[in-house]
PDB file of C-alpha atoms and ligand atoms in Angstrom:
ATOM      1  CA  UNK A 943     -15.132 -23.762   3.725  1.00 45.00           C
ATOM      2  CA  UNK A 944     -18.385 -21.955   5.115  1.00 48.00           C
ATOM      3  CA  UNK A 945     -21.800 -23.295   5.072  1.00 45.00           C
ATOM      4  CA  UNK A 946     -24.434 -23.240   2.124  1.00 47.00           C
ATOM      5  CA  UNK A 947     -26.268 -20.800   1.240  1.00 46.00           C
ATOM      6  CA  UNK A 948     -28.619 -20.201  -1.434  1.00 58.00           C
ATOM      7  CA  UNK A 949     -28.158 -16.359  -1.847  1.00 79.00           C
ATOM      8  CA  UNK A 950     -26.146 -14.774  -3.867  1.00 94.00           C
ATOM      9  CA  UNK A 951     -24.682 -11.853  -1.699  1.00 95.00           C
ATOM     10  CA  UNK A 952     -23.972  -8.533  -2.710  1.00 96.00           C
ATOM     11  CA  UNK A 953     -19.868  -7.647  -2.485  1.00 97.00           C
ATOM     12  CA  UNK A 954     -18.779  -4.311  -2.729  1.00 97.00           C
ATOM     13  CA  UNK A 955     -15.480  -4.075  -4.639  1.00 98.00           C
ATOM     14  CA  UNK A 956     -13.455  -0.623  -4.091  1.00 97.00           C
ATOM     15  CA  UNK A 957     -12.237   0.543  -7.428  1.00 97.00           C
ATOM     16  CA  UNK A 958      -9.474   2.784  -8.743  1.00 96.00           C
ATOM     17  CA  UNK A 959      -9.936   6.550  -9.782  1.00 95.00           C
ATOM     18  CA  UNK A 960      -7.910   8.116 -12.500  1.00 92.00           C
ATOM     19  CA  UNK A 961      -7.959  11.839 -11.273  1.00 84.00           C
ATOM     20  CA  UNK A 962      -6.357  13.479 -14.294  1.00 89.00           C
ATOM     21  CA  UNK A 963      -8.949  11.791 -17.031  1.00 91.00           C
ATOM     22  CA  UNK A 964     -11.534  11.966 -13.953  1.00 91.00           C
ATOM     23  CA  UNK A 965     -12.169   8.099 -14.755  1.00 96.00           C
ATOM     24  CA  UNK A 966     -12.758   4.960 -12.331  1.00 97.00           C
ATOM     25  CA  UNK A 967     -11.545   2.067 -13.255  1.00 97.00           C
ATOM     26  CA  UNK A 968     -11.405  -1.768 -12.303  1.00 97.00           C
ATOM     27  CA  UNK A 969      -9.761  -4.684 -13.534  1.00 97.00           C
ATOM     28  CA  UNK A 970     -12.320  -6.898 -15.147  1.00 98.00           C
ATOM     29  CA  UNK A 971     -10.787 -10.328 -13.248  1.00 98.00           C
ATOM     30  CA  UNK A 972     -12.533  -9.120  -9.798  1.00 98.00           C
ATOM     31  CA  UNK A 973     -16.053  -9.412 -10.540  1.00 98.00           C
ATOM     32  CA  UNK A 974     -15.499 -11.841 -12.515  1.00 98.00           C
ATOM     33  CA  UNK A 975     -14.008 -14.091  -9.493  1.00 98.00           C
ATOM     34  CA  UNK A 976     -16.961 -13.304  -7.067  1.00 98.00           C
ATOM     35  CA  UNK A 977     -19.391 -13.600  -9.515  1.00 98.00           C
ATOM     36  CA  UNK A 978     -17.724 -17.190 -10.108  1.00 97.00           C
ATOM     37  CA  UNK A 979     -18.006 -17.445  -6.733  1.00 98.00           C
ATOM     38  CA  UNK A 980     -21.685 -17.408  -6.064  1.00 97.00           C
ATOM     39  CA  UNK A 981     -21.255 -13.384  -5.228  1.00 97.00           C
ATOM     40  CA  UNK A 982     -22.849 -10.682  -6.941  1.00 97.00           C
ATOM     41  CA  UNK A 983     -20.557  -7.439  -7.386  1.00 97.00           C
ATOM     42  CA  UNK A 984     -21.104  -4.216  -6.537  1.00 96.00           C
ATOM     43  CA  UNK A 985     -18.225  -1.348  -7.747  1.00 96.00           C
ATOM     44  CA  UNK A 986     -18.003   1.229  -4.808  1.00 95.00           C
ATOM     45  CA  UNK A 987     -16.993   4.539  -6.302  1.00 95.00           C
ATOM     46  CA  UNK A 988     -14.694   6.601  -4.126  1.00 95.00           C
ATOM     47  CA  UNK A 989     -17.377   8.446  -1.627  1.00 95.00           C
ATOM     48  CA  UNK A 990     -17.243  10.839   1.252  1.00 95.00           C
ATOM     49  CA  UNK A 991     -16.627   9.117   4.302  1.00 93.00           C
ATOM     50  CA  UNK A 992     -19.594  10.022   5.829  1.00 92.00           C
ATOM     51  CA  UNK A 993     -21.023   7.524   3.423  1.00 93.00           C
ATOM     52  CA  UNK A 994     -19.128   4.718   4.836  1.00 92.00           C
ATOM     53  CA  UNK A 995     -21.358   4.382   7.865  1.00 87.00           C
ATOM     54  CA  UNK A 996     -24.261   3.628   5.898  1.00 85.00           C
ATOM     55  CA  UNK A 997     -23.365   2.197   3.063  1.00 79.00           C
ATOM     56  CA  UNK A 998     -22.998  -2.047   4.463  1.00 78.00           C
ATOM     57  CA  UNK A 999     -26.573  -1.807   4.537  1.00 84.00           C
ATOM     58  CA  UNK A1000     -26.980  -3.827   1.352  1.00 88.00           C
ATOM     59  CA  UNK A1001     -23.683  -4.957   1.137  1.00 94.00           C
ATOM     60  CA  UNK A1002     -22.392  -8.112   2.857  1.00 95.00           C
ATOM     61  CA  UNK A1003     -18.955  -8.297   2.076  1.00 97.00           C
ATOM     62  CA  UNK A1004     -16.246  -5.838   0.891  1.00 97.00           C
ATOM     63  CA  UNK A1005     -13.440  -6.293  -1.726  1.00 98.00           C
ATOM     64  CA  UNK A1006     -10.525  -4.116  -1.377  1.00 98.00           C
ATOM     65  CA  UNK A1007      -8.866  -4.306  -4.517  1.00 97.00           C
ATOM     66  CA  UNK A1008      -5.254  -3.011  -5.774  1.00 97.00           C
ATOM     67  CA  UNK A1009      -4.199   0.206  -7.070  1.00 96.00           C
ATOM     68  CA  UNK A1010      -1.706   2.752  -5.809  1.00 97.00           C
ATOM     69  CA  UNK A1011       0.132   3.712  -2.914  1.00 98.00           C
ATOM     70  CA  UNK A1012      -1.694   4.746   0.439  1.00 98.00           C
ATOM     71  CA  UNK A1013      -0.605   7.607   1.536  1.00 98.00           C
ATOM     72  CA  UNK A1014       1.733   7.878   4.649  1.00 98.00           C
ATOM     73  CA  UNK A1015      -0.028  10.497   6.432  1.00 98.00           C
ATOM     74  CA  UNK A1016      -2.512   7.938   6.902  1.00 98.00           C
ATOM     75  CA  UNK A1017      -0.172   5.539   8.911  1.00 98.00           C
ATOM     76  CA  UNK A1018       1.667   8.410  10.759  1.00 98.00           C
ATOM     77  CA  UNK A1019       4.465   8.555   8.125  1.00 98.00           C
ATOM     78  CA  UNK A1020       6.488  11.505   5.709  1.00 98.00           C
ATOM     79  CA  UNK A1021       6.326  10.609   2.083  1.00 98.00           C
ATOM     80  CA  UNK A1022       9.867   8.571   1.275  1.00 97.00           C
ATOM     81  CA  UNK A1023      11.676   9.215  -2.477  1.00 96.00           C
ATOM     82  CA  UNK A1024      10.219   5.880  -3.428  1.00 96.00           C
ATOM     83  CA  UNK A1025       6.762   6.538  -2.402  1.00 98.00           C
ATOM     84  CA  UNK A1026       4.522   5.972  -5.553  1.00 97.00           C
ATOM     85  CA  UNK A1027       1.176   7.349  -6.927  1.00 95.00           C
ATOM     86  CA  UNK A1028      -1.671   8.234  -4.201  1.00 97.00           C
ATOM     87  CA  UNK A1029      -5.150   9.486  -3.980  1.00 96.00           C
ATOM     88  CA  UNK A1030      -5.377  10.145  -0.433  1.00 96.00           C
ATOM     89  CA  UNK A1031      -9.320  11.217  -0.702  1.00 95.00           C
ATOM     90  CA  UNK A1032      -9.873   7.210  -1.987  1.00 96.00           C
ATOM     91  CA  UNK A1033      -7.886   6.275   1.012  1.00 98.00           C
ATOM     92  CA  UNK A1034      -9.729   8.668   3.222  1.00 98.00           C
ATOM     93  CA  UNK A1035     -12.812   6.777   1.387  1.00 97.00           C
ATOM     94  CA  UNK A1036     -11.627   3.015   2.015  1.00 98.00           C
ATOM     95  CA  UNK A1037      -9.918   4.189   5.662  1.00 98.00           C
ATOM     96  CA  UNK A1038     -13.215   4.946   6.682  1.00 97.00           C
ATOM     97  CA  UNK A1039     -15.457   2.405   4.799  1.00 97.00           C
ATOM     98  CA  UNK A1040     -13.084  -0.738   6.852  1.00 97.00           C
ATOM     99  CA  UNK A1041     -13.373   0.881   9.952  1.00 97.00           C
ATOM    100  CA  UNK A1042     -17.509   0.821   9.141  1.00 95.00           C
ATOM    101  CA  UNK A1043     -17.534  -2.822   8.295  1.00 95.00           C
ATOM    102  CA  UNK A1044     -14.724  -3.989  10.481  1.00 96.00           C
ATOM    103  CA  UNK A1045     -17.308  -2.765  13.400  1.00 94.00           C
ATOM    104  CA  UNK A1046     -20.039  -4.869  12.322  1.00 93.00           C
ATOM    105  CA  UNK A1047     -18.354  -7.712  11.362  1.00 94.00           C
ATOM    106  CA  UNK A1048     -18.809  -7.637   7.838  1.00 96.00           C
ATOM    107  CA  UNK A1049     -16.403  -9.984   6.012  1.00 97.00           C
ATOM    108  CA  UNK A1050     -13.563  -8.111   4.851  1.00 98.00           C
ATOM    109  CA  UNK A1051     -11.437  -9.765   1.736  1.00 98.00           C
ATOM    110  CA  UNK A1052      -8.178  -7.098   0.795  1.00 98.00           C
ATOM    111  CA  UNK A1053      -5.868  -7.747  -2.273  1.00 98.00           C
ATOM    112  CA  UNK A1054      -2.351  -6.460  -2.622  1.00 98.00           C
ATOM    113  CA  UNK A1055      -3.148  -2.477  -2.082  1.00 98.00           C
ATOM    114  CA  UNK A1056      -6.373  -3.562  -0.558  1.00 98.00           C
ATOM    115  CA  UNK A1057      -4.515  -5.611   2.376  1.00 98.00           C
ATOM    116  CA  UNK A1058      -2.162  -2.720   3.058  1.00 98.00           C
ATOM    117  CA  UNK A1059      -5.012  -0.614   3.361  1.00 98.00           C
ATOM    118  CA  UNK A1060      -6.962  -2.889   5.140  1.00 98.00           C
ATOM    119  CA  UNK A1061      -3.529  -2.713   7.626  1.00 98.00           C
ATOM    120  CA  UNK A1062      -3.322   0.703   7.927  1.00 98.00           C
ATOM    121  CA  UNK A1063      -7.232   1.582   8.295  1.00 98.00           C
ATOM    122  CA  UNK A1064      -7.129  -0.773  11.488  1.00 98.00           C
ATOM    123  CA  UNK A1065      -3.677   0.885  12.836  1.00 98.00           C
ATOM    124  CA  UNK A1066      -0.671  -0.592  11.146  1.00 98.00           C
ATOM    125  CA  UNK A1067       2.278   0.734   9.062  1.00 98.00           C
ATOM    126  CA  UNK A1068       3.696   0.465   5.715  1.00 98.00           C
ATOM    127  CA  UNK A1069       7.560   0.322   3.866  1.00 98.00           C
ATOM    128  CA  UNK A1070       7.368   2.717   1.526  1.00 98.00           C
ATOM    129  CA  UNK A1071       9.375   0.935  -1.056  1.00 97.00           C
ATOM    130  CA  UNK A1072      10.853  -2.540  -1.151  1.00 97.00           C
ATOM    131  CA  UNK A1073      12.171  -1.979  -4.650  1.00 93.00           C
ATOM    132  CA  UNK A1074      15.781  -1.914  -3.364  1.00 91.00           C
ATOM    133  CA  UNK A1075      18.309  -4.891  -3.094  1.00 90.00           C
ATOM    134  CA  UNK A1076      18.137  -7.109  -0.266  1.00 92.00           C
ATOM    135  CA  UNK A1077      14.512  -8.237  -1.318  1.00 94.00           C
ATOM    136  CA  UNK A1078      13.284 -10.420  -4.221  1.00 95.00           C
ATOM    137  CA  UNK A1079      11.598  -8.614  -7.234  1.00 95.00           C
ATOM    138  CA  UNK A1080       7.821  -8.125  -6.122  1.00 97.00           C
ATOM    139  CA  UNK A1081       7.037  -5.975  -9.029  1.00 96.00           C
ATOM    140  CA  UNK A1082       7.288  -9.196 -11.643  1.00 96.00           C
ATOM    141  CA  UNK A1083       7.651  -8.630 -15.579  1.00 96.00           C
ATOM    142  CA  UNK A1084       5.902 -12.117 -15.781  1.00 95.00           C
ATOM    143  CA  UNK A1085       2.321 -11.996 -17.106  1.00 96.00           C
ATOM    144  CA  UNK A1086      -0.265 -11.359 -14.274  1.00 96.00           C
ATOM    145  CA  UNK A1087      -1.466 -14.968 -14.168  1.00 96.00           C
ATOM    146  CA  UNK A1088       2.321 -16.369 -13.901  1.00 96.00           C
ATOM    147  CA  UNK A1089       3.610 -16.800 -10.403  1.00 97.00           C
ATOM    148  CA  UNK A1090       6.787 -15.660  -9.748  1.00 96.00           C
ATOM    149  CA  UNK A1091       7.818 -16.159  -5.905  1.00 97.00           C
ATOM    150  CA  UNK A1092       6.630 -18.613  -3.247  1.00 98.00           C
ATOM    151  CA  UNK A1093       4.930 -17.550  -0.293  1.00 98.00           C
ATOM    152  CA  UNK A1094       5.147 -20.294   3.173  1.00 98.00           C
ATOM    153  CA  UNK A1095       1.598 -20.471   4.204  1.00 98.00           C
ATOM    154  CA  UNK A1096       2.120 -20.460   7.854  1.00 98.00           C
ATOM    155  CA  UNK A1097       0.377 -23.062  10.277  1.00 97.00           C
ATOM    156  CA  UNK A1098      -2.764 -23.012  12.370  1.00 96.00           C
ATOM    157  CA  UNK A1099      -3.794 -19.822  10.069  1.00 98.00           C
ATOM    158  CA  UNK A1100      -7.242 -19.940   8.746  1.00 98.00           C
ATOM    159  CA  UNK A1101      -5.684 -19.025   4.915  1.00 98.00           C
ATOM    160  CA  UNK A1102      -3.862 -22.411   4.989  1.00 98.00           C
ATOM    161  CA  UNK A1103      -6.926 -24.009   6.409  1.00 97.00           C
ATOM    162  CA  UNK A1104      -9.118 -22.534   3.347  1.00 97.00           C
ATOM    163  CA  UNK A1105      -5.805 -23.195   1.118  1.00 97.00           C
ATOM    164  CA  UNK A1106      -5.018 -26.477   2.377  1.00 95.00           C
ATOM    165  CA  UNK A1107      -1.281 -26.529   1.869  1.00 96.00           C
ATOM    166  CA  UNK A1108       1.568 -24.715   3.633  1.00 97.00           C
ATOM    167  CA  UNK A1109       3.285 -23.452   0.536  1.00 98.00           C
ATOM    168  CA  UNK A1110       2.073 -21.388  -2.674  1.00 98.00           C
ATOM    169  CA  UNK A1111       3.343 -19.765  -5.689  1.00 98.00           C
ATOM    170  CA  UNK A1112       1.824 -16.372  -5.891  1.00 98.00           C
ATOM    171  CA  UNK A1113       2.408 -13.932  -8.686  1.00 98.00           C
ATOM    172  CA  UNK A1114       3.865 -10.300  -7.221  1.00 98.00           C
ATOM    173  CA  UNK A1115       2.998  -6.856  -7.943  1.00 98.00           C
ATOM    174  CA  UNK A1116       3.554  -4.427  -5.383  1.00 97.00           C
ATOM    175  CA  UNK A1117       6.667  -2.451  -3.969  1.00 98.00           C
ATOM    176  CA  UNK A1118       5.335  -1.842  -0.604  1.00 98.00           C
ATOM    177  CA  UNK A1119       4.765  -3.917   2.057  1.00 98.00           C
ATOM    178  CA  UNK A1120       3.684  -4.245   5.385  1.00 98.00           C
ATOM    179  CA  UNK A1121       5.592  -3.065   8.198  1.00 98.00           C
ATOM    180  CA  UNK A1122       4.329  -3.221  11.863  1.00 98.00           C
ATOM    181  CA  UNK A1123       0.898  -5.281  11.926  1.00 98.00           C
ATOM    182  CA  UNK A1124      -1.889  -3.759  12.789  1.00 98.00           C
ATOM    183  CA  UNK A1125      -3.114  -4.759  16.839  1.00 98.00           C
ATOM    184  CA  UNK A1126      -5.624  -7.531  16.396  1.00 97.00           C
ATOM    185  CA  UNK A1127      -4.288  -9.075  13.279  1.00 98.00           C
ATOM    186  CA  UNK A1128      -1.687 -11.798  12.287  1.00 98.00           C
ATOM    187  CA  UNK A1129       0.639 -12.698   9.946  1.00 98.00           C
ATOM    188  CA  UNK A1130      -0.560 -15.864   7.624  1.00 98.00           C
ATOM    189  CA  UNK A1131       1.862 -16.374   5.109  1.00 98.00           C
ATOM    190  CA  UNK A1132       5.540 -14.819   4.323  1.00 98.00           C
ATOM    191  CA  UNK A1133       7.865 -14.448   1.388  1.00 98.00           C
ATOM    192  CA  UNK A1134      11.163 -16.213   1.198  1.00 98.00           C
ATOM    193  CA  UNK A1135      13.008 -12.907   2.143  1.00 97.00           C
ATOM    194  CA  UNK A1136      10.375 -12.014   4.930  1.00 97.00           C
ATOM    195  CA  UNK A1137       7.809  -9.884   3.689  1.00 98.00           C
ATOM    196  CA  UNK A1138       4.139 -10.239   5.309  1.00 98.00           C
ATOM    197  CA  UNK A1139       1.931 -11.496   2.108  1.00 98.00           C
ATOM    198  CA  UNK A1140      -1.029 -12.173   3.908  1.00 98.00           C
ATOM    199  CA  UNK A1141      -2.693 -10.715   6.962  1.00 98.00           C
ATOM    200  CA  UNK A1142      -5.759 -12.045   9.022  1.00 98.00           C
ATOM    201  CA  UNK A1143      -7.940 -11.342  12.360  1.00 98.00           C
ATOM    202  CA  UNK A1144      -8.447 -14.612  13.807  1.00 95.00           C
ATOM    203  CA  UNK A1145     -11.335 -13.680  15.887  1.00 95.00           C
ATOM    204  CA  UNK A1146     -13.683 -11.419  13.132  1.00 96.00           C
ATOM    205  CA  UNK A1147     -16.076 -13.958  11.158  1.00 95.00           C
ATOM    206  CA  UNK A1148     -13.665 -13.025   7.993  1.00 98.00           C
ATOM    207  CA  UNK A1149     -10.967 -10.500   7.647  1.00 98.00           C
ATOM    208  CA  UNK A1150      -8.129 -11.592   5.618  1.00 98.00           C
ATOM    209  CA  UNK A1151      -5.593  -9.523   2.874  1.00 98.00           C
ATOM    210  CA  UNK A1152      -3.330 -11.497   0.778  1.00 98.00           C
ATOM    211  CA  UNK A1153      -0.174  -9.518  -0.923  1.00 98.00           C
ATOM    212  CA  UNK A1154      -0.467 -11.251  -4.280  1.00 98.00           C
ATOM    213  CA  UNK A1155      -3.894 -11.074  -6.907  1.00 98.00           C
ATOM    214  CA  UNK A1156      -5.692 -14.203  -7.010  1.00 98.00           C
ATOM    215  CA  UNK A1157      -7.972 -12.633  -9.018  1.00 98.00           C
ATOM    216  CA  UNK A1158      -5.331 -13.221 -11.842  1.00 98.00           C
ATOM    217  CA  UNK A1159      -3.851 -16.748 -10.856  1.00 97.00           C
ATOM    218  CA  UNK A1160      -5.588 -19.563 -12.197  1.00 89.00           C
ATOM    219  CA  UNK A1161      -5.330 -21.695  -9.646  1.00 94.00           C
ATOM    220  CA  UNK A1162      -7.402 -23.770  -7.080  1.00 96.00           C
ATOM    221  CA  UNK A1163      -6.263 -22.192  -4.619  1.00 96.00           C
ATOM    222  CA  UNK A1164      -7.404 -18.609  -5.866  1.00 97.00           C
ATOM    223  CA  UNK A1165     -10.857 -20.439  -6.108  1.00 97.00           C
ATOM    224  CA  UNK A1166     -10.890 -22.333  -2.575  1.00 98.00           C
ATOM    225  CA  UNK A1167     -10.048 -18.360  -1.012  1.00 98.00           C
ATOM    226  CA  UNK A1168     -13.227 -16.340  -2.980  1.00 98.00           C
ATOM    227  CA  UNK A1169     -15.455 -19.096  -2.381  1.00 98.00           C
ATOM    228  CA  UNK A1170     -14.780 -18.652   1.741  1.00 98.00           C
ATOM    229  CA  UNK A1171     -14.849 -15.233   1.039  1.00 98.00           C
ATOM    230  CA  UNK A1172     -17.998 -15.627  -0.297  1.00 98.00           C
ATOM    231  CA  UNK A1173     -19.503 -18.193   2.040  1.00 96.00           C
ATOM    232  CA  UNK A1174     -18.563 -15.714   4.780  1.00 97.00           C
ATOM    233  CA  UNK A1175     -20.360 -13.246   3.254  1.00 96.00           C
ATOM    234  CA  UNK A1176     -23.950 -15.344   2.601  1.00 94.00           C
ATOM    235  CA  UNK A1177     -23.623 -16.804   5.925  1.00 90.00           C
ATOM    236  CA  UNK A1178     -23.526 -13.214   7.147  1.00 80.00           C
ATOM    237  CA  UNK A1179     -26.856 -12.595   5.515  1.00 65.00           C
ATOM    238  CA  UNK A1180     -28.443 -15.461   7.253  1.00 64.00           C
TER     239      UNK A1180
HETATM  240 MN1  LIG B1750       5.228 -10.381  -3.264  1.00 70.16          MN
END
């Protein structure tokens, strides 16, 4: 866990945009978790990346939250039959927007989509689809707070250090998944049938992306991850 610190830090949270009913849109679970936290949210509408440069002046940590596919052009890639939804101006937006904050060492928190993109903007590749046999079912029917596969935490990373265990049971709602790892990160924790569900880059104050939504688990663990994600973010404003 990070130091103290009596602010309560701005986070921008990335948000999803509904093209066809020209709405943006956010699950209400995110700001509720860094507002839990000790964070105060702030809901980043998809801008032009010229934006990006400027915009962590205020901010001091981003949220890269879930939504659809990234698109493969990004990552060097043609789009597969199983390739889903994607809004490659948001990615454009997001691509752009990590690379900004990545450079100043702005803490860096991505969920599900958000960790893929987080992959991607810093020079890694996606599957397109895992929804095939020979993996479990990451797309779960459960409800969102239910957990429905275990993840091994894996050792000497700084997510089972905040986590404190070497195991979890994370609930699963993506069919993509990393492929190679972007240079400068590592692997923290992996499913039973080998996916990457959690990425990190030991050496930035705090970059981490985590496969599963702990926005929707209930869980102390959920809780012990946004509150280092916020104490890396108020320790940044010192
Ligand atoms: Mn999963």
């Amino acid at each position: 866990m990070r130091g103290f610190s009596s602010g309560r830090p701005l986070i921008g949270i990335t948000v999803n945009r509904d093209y066809r009913r020209e709405r943006l849109w956010l699950p209400f679970a995110y700001s509720r978790r860094l507002e839990e936290a000790g964070g105060i949210p702030l809901l980043l509408p998809p801008l032009q990346e010229s934006a990006a440069g400027v915009m962590p002046g205020p901010l001091k940590a981003v949220l890269l939250g879930g939504g659809g596919d990234v698109a493969p052009f990004y990552y060097g890639d043609k789009p597969a039959p199983g390739l889903g939804e994607v809004d490659p101006e948001r990615d454009a937006w997001e691509i752009a927007l990590v690379r900004a904050a990545f450079s100043q060492g702005m803490p860096l928190l991505g969920i599900c989509r958000g960790m893929q993109l987080l992959n991607v903007a810093l020079g890694g590749t996606l599957l397109q689809d895992i929804g095939v046999a020979g993996y479990l079912q990451h797309h779960q029917k459960a409800p969102r707070h239910h957990p429905s596969h275990c993840v091994e935490l894996l050792p000497r990373t700084r997510l089972a250090g905040i986590l404190g265990r070497g195991h979890l049971a994370v609930n699963s709602f993506h069919h993509q998944a990393v492929e190679a790892i972007a240079p400068g990160l590592q692997k923290a924790a992996l499913s039973p049938d080998g996916i990457v569900e959690a990425l990190e880059d030991r050496e930035h104050p705090f970059l981490m992306g985590v496969q599963w939504h702990p926005e929707s688990l209930l869980d102390r663990a959920s809780e012990f991850l946004f509150r280092a994600f916020i104490g890396a973010a108020a320790d940044a404003a010192l």
